[in-house]
Amino acid sequence: MEQEQAAKKSYALPIAIMFALFFMIAFVTGYQNPLGKVIETMSDGNPVMSQLGTFANFIAYAFMGLPAGIILERKGYRFTALAAVTVGFIGVAVTYFSGYICDDNTLAVSIYLLGAFIAGFSMCMLNTVVNPMLNSLGSTPNKGNQLVQFGGSCNSLGATLAPVIVGGLIGGSANSISSANPVFFLAMGIFAVAFIVIFLSKLPENPNLGKEGEKVSITGAFSFPNFTFGILAIFCYVGVEVGIANWCFQYLDKSELVKNSNTFAPAAIAGTVVGIYWLLMLVGRFVGGMMGSKVSSRTMLAVTSAIAIALMSAGICANEEIVSFFGFDSSTLSFSSVQIPMNAVFFILCGLCTSVMWGAIFNLAVTGLGKYTAVASGLFMVMVCGGGIFPTLQGIIAKNSILGSFWLTVALTAYMLIYALFLSRLQKKN
């Protein structure tokens, strides 16, 4: 009993660091959105440029998804985690140094994008390792699952705070990446502490580490139609999740109605409101977890996709009528009321829907895969690059109309609805 308690106690700090890394995955990914406003300003107001940080961050998954799985399989959790936090520190450091190139905006933006790309490698590697590591740190399977769920909550918290904090820091007139330096210092500090703690800790490894296993062909997974159509659904899903948040931020930041109806800077208001979107995702995950044993993944995905389509369509077509919404005054650290167009409220409410889509799609896609499940997980990570590709495409459409650009997210969600109702039912023929 004493040995068991000592083991639990010895893993308390590593578990806390894993939670912090879960937080950082979302935080480092999320601060690309409000920083996009600065990049747009430095690039002569081109709206597409506002999405390039997100694009660089997510496109890294396409290059690192499968290698990260191979590194984890061959080197184990500890080595992969140490490599991930090292790469993350380097990526944030490169982004930080880009803020000190004042005489050449093109060079500064290029170095910033390089930092975002490097950070994307880290985020992919961390996503590959934190779930199984937390699961292994649990004293029982149920405890491991509970730790993963808590880690997901920390992820949602990071996504909630990133636009609020960074949006408040950059304000309404920032034209330099260096305006977000405190955020970079925080990120590098957590990565550095995480490296030291993981390096000094004895973490449990997969008992099969280093052993020869059965060779599984990647192409074998594609013989299952529910998987093939499923990874396309994940590709679309990440584009929807990120696209709604990023372009709702841009819509509010550029809205004259927001500017004329509030005393706060539009960027600060946009960050606060988009933070509510991620907060609703946190709420949705809790509700989805409680309902998961009673509602099938197919029903959950179909219902949330249909509701999201309705909400986004309403956001596009509704009159831009000003309404009161939740806000946060960073000067007094208190909640307050802000005035925003009703359209944005419809987009923000989609967070309740997007919260459960990833899990539902993953469950439907891997059903029946058996020995191909592991390689399928790596392919899923590759398809996360949709979070960079589709918001950038949305930016091209947004040159004419930001509201009109949301028809792209509607179309992507419509595919997810079709997948839930029909394509996920297609199984491999014996």
PDB file of N, CA, C and O in Angstrom, residues 192-239:
ATOM      1  N   ALA A 192      10.151  25.079 -20.958  1.00  0.00           N
ATOM      2  CA  ALA A 192      11.431  24.828 -20.293  1.00  0.00           C
ATOM      3  C   ALA A 192      11.234  24.022 -19.005  1.00  0.00           C
ATOM      4  O   ALA A 192      11.960  23.054 -18.745  1.00  0.00           O
ATOM      5  N   VAL A 193      10.259  24.420 -18.196  1.00  0.00           N
ATOM      6  CA  VAL A 193       9.981  23.689 -16.952  1.00  0.00           C
ATOM      7  C   VAL A 193       9.528  22.269 -17.261  1.00  0.00           C
ATOM      8  O   VAL A 193       9.930  21.301 -16.585  1.00  0.00           O
ATOM      9  N   ALA A 194       8.705  22.117 -18.288  1.00  0.00           N
ATOM     10  CA  ALA A 194       8.220  20.787 -18.668  1.00  0.00           C
ATOM     11  C   ALA A 194       9.384  19.885 -19.054  1.00  0.00           C
ATOM     12  O   ALA A 194       9.420  18.700 -18.673  1.00  0.00           O
ATOM     13  N   PHE A 195      10.349  20.421 -19.790  1.00  0.00           N
ATOM     14  CA  PHE A 195      11.509  19.620 -20.193  1.00  0.00           C
ATOM     15  C   PHE A 195      12.265  19.126 -18.973  1.00  0.00           C
ATOM     16  O   PHE A 195      12.612  17.940 -18.873  1.00  0.00           O
ATOM     17  N   ILE A 196      12.531  20.024 -18.013  1.00  0.00           N
ATOM     18  CA  ILE A 196      13.292  19.661 -16.823  1.00  0.00           C
ATOM     19  C   ILE A 196      12.571  18.582 -16.017  1.00  0.00           C
ATOM     20  O   ILE A 196      13.167  17.583 -15.592  1.00  0.00           O
ATOM     21  N   VAL A 197      11.274  18.770 -15.816  1.00  0.00           N
ATOM     22  CA  VAL A 197      10.508  17.817 -15.000  1.00  0.00           C
ATOM     23  C   VAL A 197      10.433  16.455 -15.681  1.00  0.00           C
ATOM     24  O   VAL A 197      10.636  15.410 -15.042  1.00  0.00           O
ATOM     25  N   ILE A 198      10.153  16.436 -16.987  1.00  0.00           N
ATOM     26  CA  ILE A 198      10.064  15.159 -17.699  1.00  0.00           C
ATOM     27  C   ILE A 198      11.425  14.470 -17.712  1.00  0.00           C
ATOM     28  O   ILE A 198      11.528  13.252 -17.555  1.00  0.00           O
ATOM     29  N   PHE A 199      12.493  15.258 -17.884  1.00  0.00           N
ATOM     30  CA  PHE A 199      13.844  14.694 -17.921  1.00  0.00           C
ATOM     31  C   PHE A 199      14.210  14.030 -16.596  1.00  0.00           C
ATOM     32  O   PHE A 199      14.861  12.976 -16.564  1.00  0.00           O
ATOM     33  N   LEU A 200      13.778  14.641 -15.506  1.00  0.00           N
ATOM     34  CA  LEU A 200      14.117  14.124 -14.180  1.00  0.00           C
ATOM     35  C   LEU A 200      13.149  13.064 -13.674  1.00  0.00           C
ATOM     36  O   LEU A 200      13.394  12.444 -12.632  1.00  0.00           O
ATOM     37  N   SER A 201      12.047  12.858 -14.380  1.00  0.00           N
ATOM     38  CA  SER A 201      11.018  11.923 -13.923  1.00  0.00           C
ATOM     39  C   SER A 201      11.185  10.556 -14.571  1.00  0.00           C
ATOM     40  O   SER A 201      11.681  10.431 -15.699  1.00  0.00           O
ATOM     41  N   LYS A 202      10.765   9.536 -13.859  1.00  0.00           N
ATOM     42  CA  LYS A 202      10.717   8.184 -14.400  1.00  0.00           C
ATOM     43  C   LYS A 202       9.280   7.909 -14.827  1.00  0.00           C
ATOM     44  O   LYS A 202       8.408   7.674 -13.996  1.00  0.00           O
ATOM     45  N   LEU A 203       9.060   7.942 -16.112  1.00  0.00           N
ATOM     46  CA  LEU A 203       7.706   7.756 -16.636  1.00  0.00           C
ATOM     47  C   LEU A 203       7.533   6.333 -17.158  1.00  0.00           C
ATOM     48  O   LEU A 203       8.455   5.772 -17.750  1.00  0.00           O
ATOM     49  N   PRO A 204       6.361   5.747 -16.957  1.00  0.00           N
ATOM     50  CA  PRO A 204       6.121   4.386 -17.469  1.00  0.00           C
ATOM     51  C   PRO A 204       6.106   4.375 -18.984  1.00  0.00           C
ATOM     52  O   PRO A 204       5.655   5.320 -19.624  1.00  0.00           O
ATOM     53  N   GLU A 205       6.642   3.300 -19.555  1.00  0.00           N
ATOM     54  CA  GLU A 205       6.687   3.168 -20.997  1.00  0.00           C
ATOM     55  C   GLU A 205       5.820   2.007 -21.453  1.00  0.00           C
ATOM     56  O   GLU A 205       5.418   1.157 -20.648  1.00  0.00           O
ATOM     57  N   ASN A 206       5.539   1.973 -22.730  1.00  0.00           N
ATOM     58  CA  ASN A 206       4.825   0.849 -23.329  1.00  0.00           C
ATOM     59  C   ASN A 206       5.662  -0.419 -23.140  1.00  0.00           C
ATOM     60  O   ASN A 206       6.835  -0.439 -23.494  1.00  0.00           O
ATOM     61  N   PRO A 207       5.087  -1.472 -22.577  1.00  0.00           N
ATOM     62  CA  PRO A 207       5.874  -2.705 -22.353  1.00  0.00           C
ATOM     63  C   PRO A 207       6.407  -3.322 -23.630  1.00  0.00           C
ATOM     64  O   PRO A 207       7.352  -4.112 -23.585  1.00  0.00           O
ATOM     65  N   ASN A 208       5.826  -2.981 -24.769  1.00  0.00           N
ATOM     66  CA  ASN A 208       6.275  -3.532 -26.053  1.00  0.00           C
ATOM     67  C   ASN A 208       7.332  -2.663 -26.723  1.00  0.00           C
ATOM     68  O   ASN A 208       7.719  -2.924 -27.861  1.00  0.00           O
ATOM     69  N   LEU A 209       7.790  -1.603 -26.009  1.00  0.00           N
ATOM     70  CA  LEU A 209       8.780  -0.706 -26.583  1.00  0.00           C
ATOM     71  C   LEU A 209      10.052  -1.474 -26.940  1.00  0.00           C
ATOM     72  O   LEU A 209      10.615  -2.196 -26.115  1.00  0.00           O
ATOM     73  N   GLY A 210      10.495  -1.331 -28.196  1.00  0.00           N
ATOM     74  CA  GLY A 210      11.721  -1.981 -28.643  1.00  0.00           C
ATOM     75  C   GLY A 210      11.522  -3.372 -29.198  1.00  0.00           C
ATOM     76  O   GLY A 210      12.451  -3.950 -29.759  1.00  0.00           O
ATOM     77  N   LYS A 211      10.319  -3.936 -29.044  1.00  0.00           N
ATOM     78  CA  LYS A 211      10.052  -5.270 -29.550  1.00  0.00           C
ATOM     79  C   LYS A 211       9.536  -5.209 -30.984  1.00  0.00           C
ATOM     80  O   LYS A 211       8.877  -4.261 -31.376  1.00  0.00           O
ATOM     81  N   GLU A 212       9.839  -6.236 -31.739  1.00  0.00           N
ATOM     82  CA  GLU A 212       9.340  -6.327 -33.100  1.00  0.00           C
ATOM     83  C   GLU A 212       7.857  -6.661 -33.079  1.00  0.00           C
ATOM     84  O   GLU A 212       7.434  -7.621 -32.447  1.00  0.00           O
ATOM     85  N   GLY A 213       7.061  -5.840 -33.760  1.00  0.00           N
ATOM     86  CA  GLY A 213       5.626  -6.084 -33.824  1.00  0.00           C
ATOM     87  C   GLY A 213       5.183  -6.445 -35.240  1.00  0.00           C
ATOM     88  O   GLY A 213       5.982  -6.440 -36.180  1.00  0.00           O
ATOM     89  N   GLU A 214       3.930  -6.757 -35.377  1.00  0.00           N
ATOM     90  CA  GLU A 214       3.387  -7.099 -36.681  1.00  0.00           C
ATOM     91  C   GLU A 214       3.394  -5.882 -37.595  1.00  0.00           C
ATOM     92  O   GLU A 214       3.008  -4.785 -37.194  1.00  0.00           O
ATOM     93  N   LYS A 215       3.890  -6.060 -38.800  1.00  0.00           N
ATOM     94  CA  LYS A 215       3.919  -4.974 -39.763  1.00  0.00           C
ATOM     95  C   LYS A 215       2.515  -4.772 -40.338  1.00  0.00           C
ATOM     96  O   LYS A 215       1.911  -5.695 -40.866  1.00  0.00           O
ATOM     97  N   VAL A 216       2.030  -3.535 -40.195  1.00  0.00           N
ATOM     98  CA  VAL A 216       0.681  -3.226 -40.667  1.00  0.00           C
ATOM     99  C   VAL A 216       0.785  -2.205 -41.795  1.00  0.00           C
ATOM    100  O   VAL A 216       1.407  -1.153 -41.633  1.00  0.00           O
ATOM    101  N   SER A 217       0.202  -2.531 -42.941  1.00  0.00           N
ATOM    102  CA  SER A 217       0.253  -1.641 -44.090  1.00  0.00           C
ATOM    103  C   SER A 217      -0.732  -0.487 -43.933  1.00  0.00           C
ATOM    104  O   SER A 217      -1.884  -0.680 -43.523  1.00  0.00           O
ATOM    105  N   ILE A 218      -0.259   0.715 -44.259  1.00  0.00           N
ATOM    106  CA  ILE A 218      -1.124   1.891 -44.197  1.00  0.00           C
ATOM    107  C   ILE A 218      -2.284   1.750 -45.173  1.00  0.00           C
ATOM    108  O   ILE A 218      -3.423   2.116 -44.871  1.00  0.00           O
ATOM    109  N   THR A 219      -1.994   1.196 -46.329  1.00  0.00           N
ATOM    110  CA  THR A 219      -3.037   1.074 -47.355  1.00  0.00           C
ATOM    111  C   THR A 219      -4.167   0.161 -46.908  1.00  0.00           C
ATOM    112  O   THR A 219      -5.292   0.281 -47.391  1.00  0.00           O
ATOM    113  N   GLY A 220      -3.894  -0.750 -45.968  1.00  0.00           N
ATOM    114  CA  GLY A 220      -4.932  -1.655 -45.503  1.00  0.00           C
ATOM    115  C   GLY A 220      -6.080  -0.927 -44.840  1.00  0.00           C
ATOM    116  O   GLY A 220      -7.243  -1.335 -44.953  1.00  0.00           O
ATOM    117  N   ALA A 221      -5.774   0.198 -44.160  1.00  0.00           N
ATOM    118  CA  ALA A 221      -6.828   0.968 -43.489  1.00  0.00           C
ATOM    119  C   ALA A 221      -7.808   1.554 -44.493  1.00  0.00           C
ATOM    120  O   ALA A 221      -9.001   1.715 -44.199  1.00  0.00           O
ATOM    121  N   PHE A 222      -7.307   1.862 -45.692  1.00  0.00           N
ATOM    122  CA  PHE A 222      -8.179   2.477 -46.697  1.00  0.00           C
ATOM    123  C   PHE A 222      -9.117   1.483 -47.362  1.00  0.00           C
ATOM    124  O   PHE A 222      -9.941   1.871 -48.200  1.00  0.00           O
ATOM    125  N   SER A 223      -9.008   0.213 -47.006  1.00  0.00           N
ATOM    126  CA  SER A 223      -9.967  -0.764 -47.525  1.00  0.00           C
ATOM    127  C   SER A 223     -11.286  -0.702 -46.758  1.00  0.00           C
ATOM    128  O   SER A 223     -12.248  -1.361 -47.137  1.00  0.00           O
ATOM    129  N   PHE A 224     -11.323   0.106 -45.707  1.00  0.00           N
ATOM    130  CA  PHE A 224     -12.539   0.310 -44.927  1.00  0.00           C
ATOM    131  C   PHE A 224     -13.170   1.647 -45.337  1.00  0.00           C
ATOM    132  O   PHE A 224     -12.619   2.707 -45.011  1.00  0.00           O
ATOM    133  N   PRO A 225     -14.293   1.632 -46.046  1.00  0.00           N
ATOM    134  CA  PRO A 225     -14.905   2.890 -46.512  1.00  0.00           C
ATOM    135  C   PRO A 225     -15.241   3.844 -45.377  1.00  0.00           C
ATOM    136  O   PRO A 225     -15.111   5.068 -45.536  1.00  0.00           O
ATOM    137  N   ASN A 226     -15.685   3.327 -44.233  1.00  0.00           N
ATOM    138  CA  ASN A 226     -16.031   4.221 -43.130  1.00  0.00           C
ATOM    139  C   ASN A 226     -14.810   4.997 -42.643  1.00  0.00           C
ATOM    140  O   ASN A 226     -14.921   6.142 -42.193  1.00  0.00           O
ATOM    141  N   PHE A 227     -13.615   4.392 -42.767  1.00  0.00           N
ATOM    142  CA  PHE A 227     -12.388   5.106 -42.397  1.00  0.00           C
ATOM    143  C   PHE A 227     -11.986   6.114 -43.473  1.00  0.00           C
ATOM    144  O   PHE A 227     -11.634   7.253 -43.174  1.00  0.00           O
ATOM    145  N   THR A 228     -12.028   5.684 -44.728  1.00  0.00           N
ATOM    146  CA  THR A 228     -11.617   6.565 -45.826  1.00  0.00           C
ATOM    147  C   THR A 228     -12.445   7.843 -45.848  1.00  0.00           C
ATOM    148  O   THR A 228     -11.897   8.955 -45.929  1.00  0.00           O
ATOM    149  N   PHE A 229     -13.757   7.701 -45.742  1.00  0.00           N
ATOM    150  CA  PHE A 229     -14.619   8.884 -45.700  1.00  0.00           C
ATOM    151  C   PHE A 229     -14.495   9.607 -44.358  1.00  0.00           C
ATOM    152  O   PHE A 229     -14.722  10.818 -44.274  1.00  0.00           O
ATOM    153  N   GLY A 230     -14.105   8.860 -43.323  1.00  0.00           N
ATOM    154  CA  GLY A 230     -13.980   9.446 -41.990  1.00  0.00           C
ATOM    155  C   GLY A 230     -12.820  10.413 -41.869  1.00  0.00           C
ATOM    156  O   GLY A 230     -12.940  11.463 -41.221  1.00  0.00           O
ATOM    157  N   ILE A 231     -11.655  10.083 -42.477  1.00  0.00           N
ATOM    158  CA  ILE A 231     -10.533  11.009 -42.372  1.00  0.00           C
ATOM    159  C   ILE A 231     -10.808  12.274 -43.186  1.00  0.00           C
ATOM    160  O   ILE A 231     -10.311  13.351 -42.853  1.00  0.00           O
ATOM    161  N   LEU A 232     -11.629  12.163 -44.224  1.00  0.00           N
ATOM    162  CA  LEU A 232     -12.056  13.367 -44.948  1.00  0.00           C
ATOM    163  C   LEU A 232     -12.972  14.210 -44.061  1.00  0.00           C
ATOM    164  O   LEU A 232     -12.932  15.448 -44.104  1.00  0.00           O
ATOM    165  N   ALA A 233     -13.782  13.530 -43.248  1.00  0.00           N
ATOM    166  CA  ALA A 233     -14.647  14.254 -42.321  1.00  0.00           C
ATOM    167  C   ALA A 233     -13.826  14.989 -41.265  1.00  0.00           C
ATOM    168  O   ALA A 233     -14.137  16.131 -40.897  1.00  0.00           O
ATOM    169  N   ILE A 234     -12.733  14.364 -40.775  1.00  0.00           N
ATOM    170  CA  ILE A 234     -11.848  15.030 -39.818  1.00  0.00           C
ATOM    171  C   ILE A 234     -11.153  16.212 -40.477  1.00  0.00           C
ATOM    172  O   ILE A 234     -10.991  17.283 -39.872  1.00  0.00           O
ATOM    173  N   PHE A 235     -10.735  16.037 -41.718  1.00  0.00           N
ATOM    174  CA  PHE A 235     -10.109  17.111 -42.495  1.00  0.00           C
ATOM    175  C   PHE A 235     -11.045  18.318 -42.555  1.00  0.00           C
ATOM    176  O   PHE A 235     -10.626  19.463 -42.347  1.00  0.00           O
ATOM    177  N   CYS A 236     -12.324  18.047 -42.814  1.00  0.00           N
ATOM    178  CA  CYS A 236     -13.321  19.123 -42.861  1.00  0.00           C
ATOM    179  C   CYS A 236     -13.593  19.686 -41.473  1.00  0.00           C
ATOM    180  O   CYS A 236     -13.704  20.905 -41.292  1.00  0.00           O
ATOM    181  N   TYR A 237     -13.674  18.792 -40.474  1.00  0.00           N
ATOM    182  CA  TYR A 237     -14.037  19.229 -39.124  1.00  0.00           C
ATOM    183  C   TYR A 237     -13.055  20.259 -38.562  1.00  0.00           C
ATOM    184  O   TYR A 237     -13.461  21.289 -38.018  1.00  0.00           O
ATOM    185  N   VAL A 238     -11.756  19.984 -38.661  1.00  0.00           N
ATOM    186  CA  VAL A 238     -10.781  20.907 -38.082  1.00  0.00           C
ATOM    187  C   VAL A 238     -10.845  22.251 -38.803  1.00  0.00           C
ATOM    188  O   VAL A 238     -10.684  23.313 -38.195  1.00  0.00           O
ATOM    189  N   GLY A 239     -11.127  22.223 -40.107  1.00  0.00           N
ATOM    190  CA  GLY A 239     -11.311  23.476 -40.843  1.00  0.00           C
ATOM    191  C   GLY A 239     -12.506  24.260 -40.339  1.00  0.00           C
ATOM    192  O   GLY A 239     -12.461  25.494 -40.252  1.00  0.00           O
TER     193      GLY A 239
END
